[in-house]
Short mmCIF file of C-alpha atoms in Angstrom, two decimals:
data_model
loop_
_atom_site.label_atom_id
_atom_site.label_comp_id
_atom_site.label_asym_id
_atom_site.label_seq_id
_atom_site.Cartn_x
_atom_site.Cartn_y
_atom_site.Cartn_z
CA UNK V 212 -8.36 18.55 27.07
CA UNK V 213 -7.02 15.17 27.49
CA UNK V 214 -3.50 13.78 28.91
CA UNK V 215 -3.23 10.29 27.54
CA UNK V 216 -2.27 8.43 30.13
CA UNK V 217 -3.93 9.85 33.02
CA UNK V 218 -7.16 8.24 32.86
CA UNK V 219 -8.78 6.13 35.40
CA UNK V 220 -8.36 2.74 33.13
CA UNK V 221 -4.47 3.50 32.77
CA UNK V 222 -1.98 0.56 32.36
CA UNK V 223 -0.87 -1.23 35.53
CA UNK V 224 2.64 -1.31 36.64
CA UNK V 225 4.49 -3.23 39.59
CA UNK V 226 7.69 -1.39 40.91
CA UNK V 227 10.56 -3.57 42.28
CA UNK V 228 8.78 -3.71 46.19
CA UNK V 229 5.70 -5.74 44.69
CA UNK V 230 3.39 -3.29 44.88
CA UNK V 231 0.71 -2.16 41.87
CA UNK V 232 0.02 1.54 40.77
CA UNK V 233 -1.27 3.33 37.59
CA UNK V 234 1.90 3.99 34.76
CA UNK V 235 1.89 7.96 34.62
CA UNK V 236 3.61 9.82 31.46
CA UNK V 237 5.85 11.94 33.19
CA UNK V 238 8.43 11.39 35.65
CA UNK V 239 8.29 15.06 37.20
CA UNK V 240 10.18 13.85 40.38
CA UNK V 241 13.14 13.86 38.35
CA UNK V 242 13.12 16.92 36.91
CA UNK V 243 16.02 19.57 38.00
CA UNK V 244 14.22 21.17 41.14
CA UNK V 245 15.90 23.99 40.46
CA UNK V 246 14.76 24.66 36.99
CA UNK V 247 11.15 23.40 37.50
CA UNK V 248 10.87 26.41 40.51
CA UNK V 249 12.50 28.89 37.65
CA UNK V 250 9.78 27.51 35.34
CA UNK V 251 6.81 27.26 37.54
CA UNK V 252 7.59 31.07 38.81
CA UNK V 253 7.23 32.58 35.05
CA UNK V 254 3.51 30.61 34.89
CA UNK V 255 1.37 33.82 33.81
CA UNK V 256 -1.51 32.04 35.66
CA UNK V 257 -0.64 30.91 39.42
CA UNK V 258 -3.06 29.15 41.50
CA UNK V 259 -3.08 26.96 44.30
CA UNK V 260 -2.07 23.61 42.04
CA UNK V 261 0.79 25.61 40.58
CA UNK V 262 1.78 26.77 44.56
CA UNK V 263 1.36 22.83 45.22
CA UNK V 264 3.78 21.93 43.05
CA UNK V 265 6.32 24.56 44.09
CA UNK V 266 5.95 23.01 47.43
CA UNK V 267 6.80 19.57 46.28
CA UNK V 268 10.03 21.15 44.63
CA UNK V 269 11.12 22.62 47.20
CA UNK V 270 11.02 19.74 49.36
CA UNK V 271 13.03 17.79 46.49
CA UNK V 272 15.55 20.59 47.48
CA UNK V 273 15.47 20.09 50.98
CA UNK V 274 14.09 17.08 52.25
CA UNK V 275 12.06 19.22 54.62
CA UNK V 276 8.37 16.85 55.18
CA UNK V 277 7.05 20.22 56.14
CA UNK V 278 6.55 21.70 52.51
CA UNK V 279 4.19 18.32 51.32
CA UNK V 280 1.87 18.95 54.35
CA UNK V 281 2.21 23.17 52.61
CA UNK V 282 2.05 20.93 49.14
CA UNK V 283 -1.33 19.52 50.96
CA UNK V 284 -2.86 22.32 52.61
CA UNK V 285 -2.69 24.39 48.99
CA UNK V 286 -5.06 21.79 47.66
CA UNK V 287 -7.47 21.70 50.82
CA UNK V 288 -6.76 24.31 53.32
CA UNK V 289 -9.24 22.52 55.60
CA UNK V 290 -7.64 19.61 57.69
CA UNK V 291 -10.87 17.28 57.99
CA UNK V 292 -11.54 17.78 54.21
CA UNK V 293 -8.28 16.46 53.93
CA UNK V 294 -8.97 13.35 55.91
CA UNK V 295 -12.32 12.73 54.39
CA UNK V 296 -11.31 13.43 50.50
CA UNK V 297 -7.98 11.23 51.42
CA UNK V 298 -9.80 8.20 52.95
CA UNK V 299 -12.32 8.21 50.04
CA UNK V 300 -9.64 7.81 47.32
CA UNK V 301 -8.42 5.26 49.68
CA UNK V 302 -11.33 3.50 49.70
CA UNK V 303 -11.83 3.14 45.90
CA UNK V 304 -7.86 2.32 45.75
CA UNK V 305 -8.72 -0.84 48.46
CA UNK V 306 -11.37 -1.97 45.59
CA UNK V 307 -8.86 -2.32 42.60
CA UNK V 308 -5.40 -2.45 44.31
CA UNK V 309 -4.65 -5.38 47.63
CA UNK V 310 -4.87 -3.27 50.84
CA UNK V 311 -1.96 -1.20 51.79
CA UNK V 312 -0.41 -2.04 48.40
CA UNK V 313 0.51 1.81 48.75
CA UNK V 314 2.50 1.25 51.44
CA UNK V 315 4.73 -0.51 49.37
CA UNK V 316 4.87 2.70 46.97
CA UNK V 317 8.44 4.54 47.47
CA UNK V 318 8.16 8.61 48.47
CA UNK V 319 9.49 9.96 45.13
CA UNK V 320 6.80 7.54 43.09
CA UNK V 321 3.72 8.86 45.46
CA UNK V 322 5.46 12.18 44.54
CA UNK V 323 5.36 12.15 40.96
CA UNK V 324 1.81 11.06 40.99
CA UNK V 325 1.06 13.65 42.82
CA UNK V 326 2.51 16.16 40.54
CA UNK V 327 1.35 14.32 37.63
CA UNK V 328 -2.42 15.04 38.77
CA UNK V 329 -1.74 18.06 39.62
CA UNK V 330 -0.23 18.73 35.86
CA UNK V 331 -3.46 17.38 34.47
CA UNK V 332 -5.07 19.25 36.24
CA UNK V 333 -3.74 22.33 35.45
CA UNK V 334 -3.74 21.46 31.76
CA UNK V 335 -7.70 20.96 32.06
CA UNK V 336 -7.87 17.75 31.99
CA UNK V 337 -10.87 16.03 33.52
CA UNK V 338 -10.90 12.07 33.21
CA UNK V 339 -10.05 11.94 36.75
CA UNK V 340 -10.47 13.67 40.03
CA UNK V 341 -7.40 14.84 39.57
CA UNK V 342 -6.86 17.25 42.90
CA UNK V 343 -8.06 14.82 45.23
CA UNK V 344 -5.90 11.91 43.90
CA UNK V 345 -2.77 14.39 44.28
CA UNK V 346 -4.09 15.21 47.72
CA UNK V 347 -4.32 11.76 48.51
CA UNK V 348 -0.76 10.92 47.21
CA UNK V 349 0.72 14.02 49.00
CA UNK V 350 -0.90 12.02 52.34
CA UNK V 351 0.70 8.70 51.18
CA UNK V 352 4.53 10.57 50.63
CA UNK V 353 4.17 11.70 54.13
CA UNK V 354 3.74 7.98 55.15
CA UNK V 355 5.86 5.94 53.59
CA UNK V 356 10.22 6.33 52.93
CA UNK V 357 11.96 7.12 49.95
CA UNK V 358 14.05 3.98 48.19
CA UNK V 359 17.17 3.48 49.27
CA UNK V 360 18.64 3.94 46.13
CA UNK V 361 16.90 7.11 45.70
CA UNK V 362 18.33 10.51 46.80
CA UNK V 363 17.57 14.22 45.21
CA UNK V 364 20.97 15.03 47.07
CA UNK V 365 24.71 14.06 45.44
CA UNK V 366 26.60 12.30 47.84
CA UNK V 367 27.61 15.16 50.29
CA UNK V 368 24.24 15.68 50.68
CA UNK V 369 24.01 19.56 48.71
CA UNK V 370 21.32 19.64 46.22
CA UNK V 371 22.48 18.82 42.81
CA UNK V 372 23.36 21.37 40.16
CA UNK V 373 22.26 21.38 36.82
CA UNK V 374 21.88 18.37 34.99
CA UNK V 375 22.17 15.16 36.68
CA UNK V 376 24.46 13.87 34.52
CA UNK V 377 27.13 17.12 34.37
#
């Protein structure tokens, strides 16, 4: 199967910091947490993507770092695989985007990529290497901030109900 849009020849886009990443199709990160958990609990077929993306869910609940390094460890349970596969992707990111352009990357945008991959991935799709690219943007979430003007939270900081907009 193939996701258009998730290839490794995808459309360029630069977010408001300056920096340069692949356009994605979906904007997961903005998806009701609450819902997506509901939705990703009545998957007939778990596995250790679907468990990855639960993680990153639940930390969109609770701002709690601790469930992307879970999010990570479901991917590669071993810590120096995760260093090597990590610094690989890196490495073939430093040859078509400027060095520590993904610094410049907001939390929730590493995020979505992340879950993005791991979507194709569970959908079959194999233009890319799609687990260690989530892997590696799981790292890159852990590293950088969210944008200011982003927040999973409503003002009192309790995770929002519903639809965004009710």
């Amino acid at each position: 199967m193939r996701i258009e849009g998730m290839g490794k020849n995808e459309k360029i886009i630069e977010n408001e910091y300056g920096a340069i990443q692949s356009d994605v199709p979906f904007s997961f990160h903005l998806f009701d947490s609450k819902i997506a958990l509901n939705l990703l609990d009545k998957l007939k077929n778990k596995n250790f993507a679907n468990f990855a993306m639960v993680k990153i869910y639940r930390y969109f609940q609770t701002q709690n770092e601790e469930y992307l390094y879970k999010a990570m460890f479901e991917i590669e349970e071993n810590p120096e695989q995760v260093l090597a596969i990590s610094s690989r992707i890196l490495k073939e990111g430093a040859k078509k985007y400027p060095i520590n352009n993904w610094r410049k990357i907001p939390r929730e945008e590493h995020l979505n990529h992340a879950l993005n991959h791991l979507f194709a991935f569970l959908k079959g799709d194999t233009q890319d290497e799609h687990l260690e690219h989530a892997l590696c943007r799981l790292m890159m979430s852990l590293s950088v901030n969210e944008s200011q003007e982003f927040n999973y939270r409503n003002e009192n900081n309790q995770e929002l109900e519903g639809l965004w907009w009710t």
